[in-house]
Short mmCIF file of C-alpha atoms in Angstrom, two decimals:
data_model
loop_
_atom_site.label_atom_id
_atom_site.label_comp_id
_atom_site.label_asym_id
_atom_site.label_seq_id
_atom_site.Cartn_x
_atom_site.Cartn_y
_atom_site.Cartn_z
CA UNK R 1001 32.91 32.31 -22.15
CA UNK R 1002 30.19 34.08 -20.02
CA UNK R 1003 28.97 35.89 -23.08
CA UNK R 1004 28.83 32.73 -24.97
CA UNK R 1005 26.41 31.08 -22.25
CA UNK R 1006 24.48 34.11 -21.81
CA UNK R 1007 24.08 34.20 -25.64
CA UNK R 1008 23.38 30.37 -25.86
CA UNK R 1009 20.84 31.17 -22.30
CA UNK R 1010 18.33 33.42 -24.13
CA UNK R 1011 19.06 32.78 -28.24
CA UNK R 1012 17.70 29.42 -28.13
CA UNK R 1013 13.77 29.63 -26.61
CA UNK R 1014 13.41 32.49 -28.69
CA UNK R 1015 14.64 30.89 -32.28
CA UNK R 1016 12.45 28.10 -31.03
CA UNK R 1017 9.34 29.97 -30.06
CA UNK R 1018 9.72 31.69 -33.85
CA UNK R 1019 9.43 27.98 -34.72
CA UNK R 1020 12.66 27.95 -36.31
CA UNK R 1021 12.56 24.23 -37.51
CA UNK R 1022 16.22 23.48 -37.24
CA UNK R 1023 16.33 24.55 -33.33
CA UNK R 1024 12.53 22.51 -32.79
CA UNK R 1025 14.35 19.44 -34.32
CA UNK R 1026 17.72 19.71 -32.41
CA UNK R 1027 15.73 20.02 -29.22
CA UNK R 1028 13.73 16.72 -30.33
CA UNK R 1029 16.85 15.24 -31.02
CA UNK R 1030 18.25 16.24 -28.28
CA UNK R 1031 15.28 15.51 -25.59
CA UNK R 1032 15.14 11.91 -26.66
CA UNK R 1033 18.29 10.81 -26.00
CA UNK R 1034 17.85 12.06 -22.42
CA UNK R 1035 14.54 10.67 -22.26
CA UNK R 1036 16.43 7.14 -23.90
CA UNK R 1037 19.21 7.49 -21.36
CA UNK R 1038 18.86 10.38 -18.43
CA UNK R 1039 21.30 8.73 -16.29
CA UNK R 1040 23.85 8.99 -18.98
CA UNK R 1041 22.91 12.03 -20.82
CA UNK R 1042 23.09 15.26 -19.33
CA UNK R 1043 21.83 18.26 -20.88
CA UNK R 1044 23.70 21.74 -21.68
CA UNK R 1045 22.35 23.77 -18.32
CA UNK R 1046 22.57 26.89 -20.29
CA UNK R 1047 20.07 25.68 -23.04
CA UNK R 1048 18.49 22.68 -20.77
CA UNK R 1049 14.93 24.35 -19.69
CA UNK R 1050 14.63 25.50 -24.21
CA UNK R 1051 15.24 21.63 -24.60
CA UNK R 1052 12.87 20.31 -22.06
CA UNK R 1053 10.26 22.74 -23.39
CA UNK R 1054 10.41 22.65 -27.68
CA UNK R 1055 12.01 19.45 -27.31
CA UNK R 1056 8.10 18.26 -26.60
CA UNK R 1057 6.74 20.88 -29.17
CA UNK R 1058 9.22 19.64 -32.07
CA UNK R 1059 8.53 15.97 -30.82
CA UNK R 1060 6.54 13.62 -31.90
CA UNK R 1061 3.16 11.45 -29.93
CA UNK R 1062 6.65 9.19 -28.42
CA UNK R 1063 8.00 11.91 -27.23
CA UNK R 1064 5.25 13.60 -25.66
CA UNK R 1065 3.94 9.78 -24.57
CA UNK R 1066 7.67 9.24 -22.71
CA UNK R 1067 7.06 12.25 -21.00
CA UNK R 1068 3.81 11.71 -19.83
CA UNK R 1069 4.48 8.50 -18.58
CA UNK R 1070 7.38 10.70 -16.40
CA UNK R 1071 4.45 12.78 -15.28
CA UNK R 1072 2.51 9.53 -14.18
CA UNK R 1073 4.81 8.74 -12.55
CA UNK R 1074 6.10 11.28 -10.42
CA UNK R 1075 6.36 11.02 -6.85
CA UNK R 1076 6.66 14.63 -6.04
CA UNK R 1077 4.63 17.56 -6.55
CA UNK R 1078 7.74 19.74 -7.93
CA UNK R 1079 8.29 16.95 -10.20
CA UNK R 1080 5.10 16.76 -11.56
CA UNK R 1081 4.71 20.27 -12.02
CA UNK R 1082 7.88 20.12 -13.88
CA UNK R 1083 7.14 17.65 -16.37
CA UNK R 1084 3.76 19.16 -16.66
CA UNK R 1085 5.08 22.56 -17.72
CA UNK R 1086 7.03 20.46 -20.48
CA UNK R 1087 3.79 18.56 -21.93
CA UNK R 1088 2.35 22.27 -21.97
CA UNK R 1089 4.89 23.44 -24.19
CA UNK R 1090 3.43 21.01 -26.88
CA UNK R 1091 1.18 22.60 -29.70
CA UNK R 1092 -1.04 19.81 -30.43
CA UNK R 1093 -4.26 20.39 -29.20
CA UNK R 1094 -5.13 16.91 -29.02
CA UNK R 1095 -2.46 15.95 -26.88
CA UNK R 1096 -3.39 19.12 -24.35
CA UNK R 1097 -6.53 18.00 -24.03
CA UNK R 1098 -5.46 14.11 -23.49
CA UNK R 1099 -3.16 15.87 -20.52
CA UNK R 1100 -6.21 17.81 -19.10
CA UNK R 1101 -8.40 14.36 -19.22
CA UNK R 1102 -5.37 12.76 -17.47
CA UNK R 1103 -4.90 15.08 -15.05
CA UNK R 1104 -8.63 15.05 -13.71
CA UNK R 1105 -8.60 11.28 -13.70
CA UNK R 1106 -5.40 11.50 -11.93
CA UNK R 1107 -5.67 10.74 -7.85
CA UNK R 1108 -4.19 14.26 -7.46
CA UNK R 1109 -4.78 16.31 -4.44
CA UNK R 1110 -7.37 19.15 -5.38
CA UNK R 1111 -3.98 21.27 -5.05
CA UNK R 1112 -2.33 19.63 -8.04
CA UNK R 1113 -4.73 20.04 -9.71
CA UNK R 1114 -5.26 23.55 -9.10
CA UNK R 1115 -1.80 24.25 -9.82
CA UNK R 1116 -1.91 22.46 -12.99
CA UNK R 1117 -5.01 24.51 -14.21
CA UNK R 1118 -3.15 28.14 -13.15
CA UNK R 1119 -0.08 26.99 -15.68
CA UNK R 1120 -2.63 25.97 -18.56
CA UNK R 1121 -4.31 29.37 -18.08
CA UNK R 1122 -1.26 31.56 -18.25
CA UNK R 1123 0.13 29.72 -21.78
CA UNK R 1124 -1.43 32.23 -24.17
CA UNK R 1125 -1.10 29.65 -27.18
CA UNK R 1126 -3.45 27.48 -25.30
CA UNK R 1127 -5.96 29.71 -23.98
CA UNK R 1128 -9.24 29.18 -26.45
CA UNK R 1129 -8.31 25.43 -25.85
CA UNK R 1130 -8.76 26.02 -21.86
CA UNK R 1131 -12.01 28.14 -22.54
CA UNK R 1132 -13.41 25.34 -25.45
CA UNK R 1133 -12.39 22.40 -23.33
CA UNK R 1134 -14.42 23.92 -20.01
CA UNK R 1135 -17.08 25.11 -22.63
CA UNK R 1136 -17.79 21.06 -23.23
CA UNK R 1137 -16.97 19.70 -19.70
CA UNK R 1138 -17.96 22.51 -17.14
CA UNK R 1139 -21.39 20.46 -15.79
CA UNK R 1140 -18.86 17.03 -15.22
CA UNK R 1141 -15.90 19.25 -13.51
CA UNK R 1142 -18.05 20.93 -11.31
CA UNK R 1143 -19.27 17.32 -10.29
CA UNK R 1144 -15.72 16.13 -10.06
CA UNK R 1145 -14.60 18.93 -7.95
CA UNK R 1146 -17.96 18.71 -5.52
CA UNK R 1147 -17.41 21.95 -4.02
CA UNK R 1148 -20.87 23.86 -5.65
CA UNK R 1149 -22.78 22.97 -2.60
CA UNK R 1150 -20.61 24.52 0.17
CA UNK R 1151 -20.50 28.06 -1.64
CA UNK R 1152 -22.97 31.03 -0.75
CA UNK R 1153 -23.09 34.32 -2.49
CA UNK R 1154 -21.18 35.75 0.54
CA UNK R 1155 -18.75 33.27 0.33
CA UNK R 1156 -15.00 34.56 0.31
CA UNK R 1157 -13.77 31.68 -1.75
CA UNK R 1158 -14.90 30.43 -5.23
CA UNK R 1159 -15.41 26.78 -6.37
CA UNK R 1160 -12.93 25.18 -7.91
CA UNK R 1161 -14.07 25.53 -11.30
CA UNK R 1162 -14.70 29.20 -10.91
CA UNK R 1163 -11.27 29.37 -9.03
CA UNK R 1164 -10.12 28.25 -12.46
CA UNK R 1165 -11.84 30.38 -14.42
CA UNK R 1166 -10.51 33.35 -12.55
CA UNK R 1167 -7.09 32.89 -13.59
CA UNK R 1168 -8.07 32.52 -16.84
CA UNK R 1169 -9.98 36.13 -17.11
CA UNK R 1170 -6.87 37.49 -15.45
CA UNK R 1171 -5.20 36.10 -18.53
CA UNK R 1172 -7.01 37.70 -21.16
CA UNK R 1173 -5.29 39.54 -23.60
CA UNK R 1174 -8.15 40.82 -26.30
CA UNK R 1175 -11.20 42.38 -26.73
CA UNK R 1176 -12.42 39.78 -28.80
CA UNK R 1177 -11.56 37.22 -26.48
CA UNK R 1178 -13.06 39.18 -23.44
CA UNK R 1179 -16.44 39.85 -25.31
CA UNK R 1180 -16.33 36.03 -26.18
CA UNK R 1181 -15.81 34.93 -22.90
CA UNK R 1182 -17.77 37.51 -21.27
CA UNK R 1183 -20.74 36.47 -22.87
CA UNK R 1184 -20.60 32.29 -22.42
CA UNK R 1185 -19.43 32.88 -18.58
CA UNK R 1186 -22.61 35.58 -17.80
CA UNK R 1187 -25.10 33.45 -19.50
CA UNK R 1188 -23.62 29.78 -17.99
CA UNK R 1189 -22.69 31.44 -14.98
CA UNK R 1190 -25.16 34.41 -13.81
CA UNK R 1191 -26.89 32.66 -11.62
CA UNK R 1192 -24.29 30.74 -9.36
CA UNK R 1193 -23.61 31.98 -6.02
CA UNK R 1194 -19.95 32.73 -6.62
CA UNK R 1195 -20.94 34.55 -10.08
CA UNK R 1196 -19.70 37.65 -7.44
CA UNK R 1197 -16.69 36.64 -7.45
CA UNK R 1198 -16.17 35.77 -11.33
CA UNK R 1199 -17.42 39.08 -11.81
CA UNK R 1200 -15.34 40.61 -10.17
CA UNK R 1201 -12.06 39.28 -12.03
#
């Protein structure tokens, strides 16, 4: 029935967010035999975006590694982006940070890449990893990206880096993590000529 589905629709993310082990492992389960057989398998619509998502959290380094190899993959941006946001659902930090190393190595356009940053920074349960991980790497991405030599303090438009950062201020949801990040970003930051622009998130 229509209540059923509706039920079914919003019951299971949440007793999977609550990490309700039973629903984590049935969305395992139930993500690997579509990952073992996808033209054969076909997932419940009503609970198929909760299984694509804690299917990868509940997983294990196979699962996550099956997926990413989908990502790799990929021919089109949508798709990418889709089996991005499912690698993003996992709560291994080692594996999130594997995916950001991939990603950057990846021969993305700057676009995907962008894109892939603005859905890391909006995942709360990754945020300090985002901050921490551009914390170690921010001198290599701003020579990956290349873009710190065509900005002026007038500029309209940030680097990429600081493009990234943005979004992740505008994600902020504590004072503790504001005065944290406020401080690292004025001190490593101040003196760039889109620091305007940072400030002003």
């Amino acid at each position: 029935t229509h209540d059923v589905r509706h039920a079914r629709y919003y019951v299971a993310p949440y007793a999977c967010q609550s990490g309700n082990a039973d629903c984590l492992q049935q969305a395992a389960s139930l993500l690997t035999k579509w990952l073992d057989a996808p033209d054969k398998v076909r997932l419940n619509p009503d609970t198929a975006a909760a299984v694509r998502c804690y299917g990868v959290r509940g997983g294990d380094a196979t699962t996550f590694k099956k997926v990413k190899d989908l990502w790799a993959s990929a021919t089109t941006k949508e798709l990418k982006s889709s089996y991005a946001n499912m690698l993003l659902c996992s709560s291994e930090r080692s594996r999130v940070e594997e995916l950001i190393g991939d990603v950057l190595k990846d021969e993305s356009k700057l676009s995907d890449i962008d894109s892939f940053f603005s859905t890391l920074a909006s995942r709360i349960d990754h945020h300090q990893l985002l901050l921490d991980y551009i914390k170690k790497n921010y001198k290599s991405l701003d020579e990956q990206f290349g873009d710190v030599g065509t900005i002026t303090p007038d500029s309209l438009v940030p680097t990429e880096l600081v493009s990234i950062l943005i979004k992740w201020v505008n994600t902020i949801r504590s004072d503790v993590e504001y005065k944290e990040a406020k401080a690292w970003l004025t001190s490593t930051f101040g003196s760039r000529p889109d620091a305007r622009l940072l400030n002003q998130a």
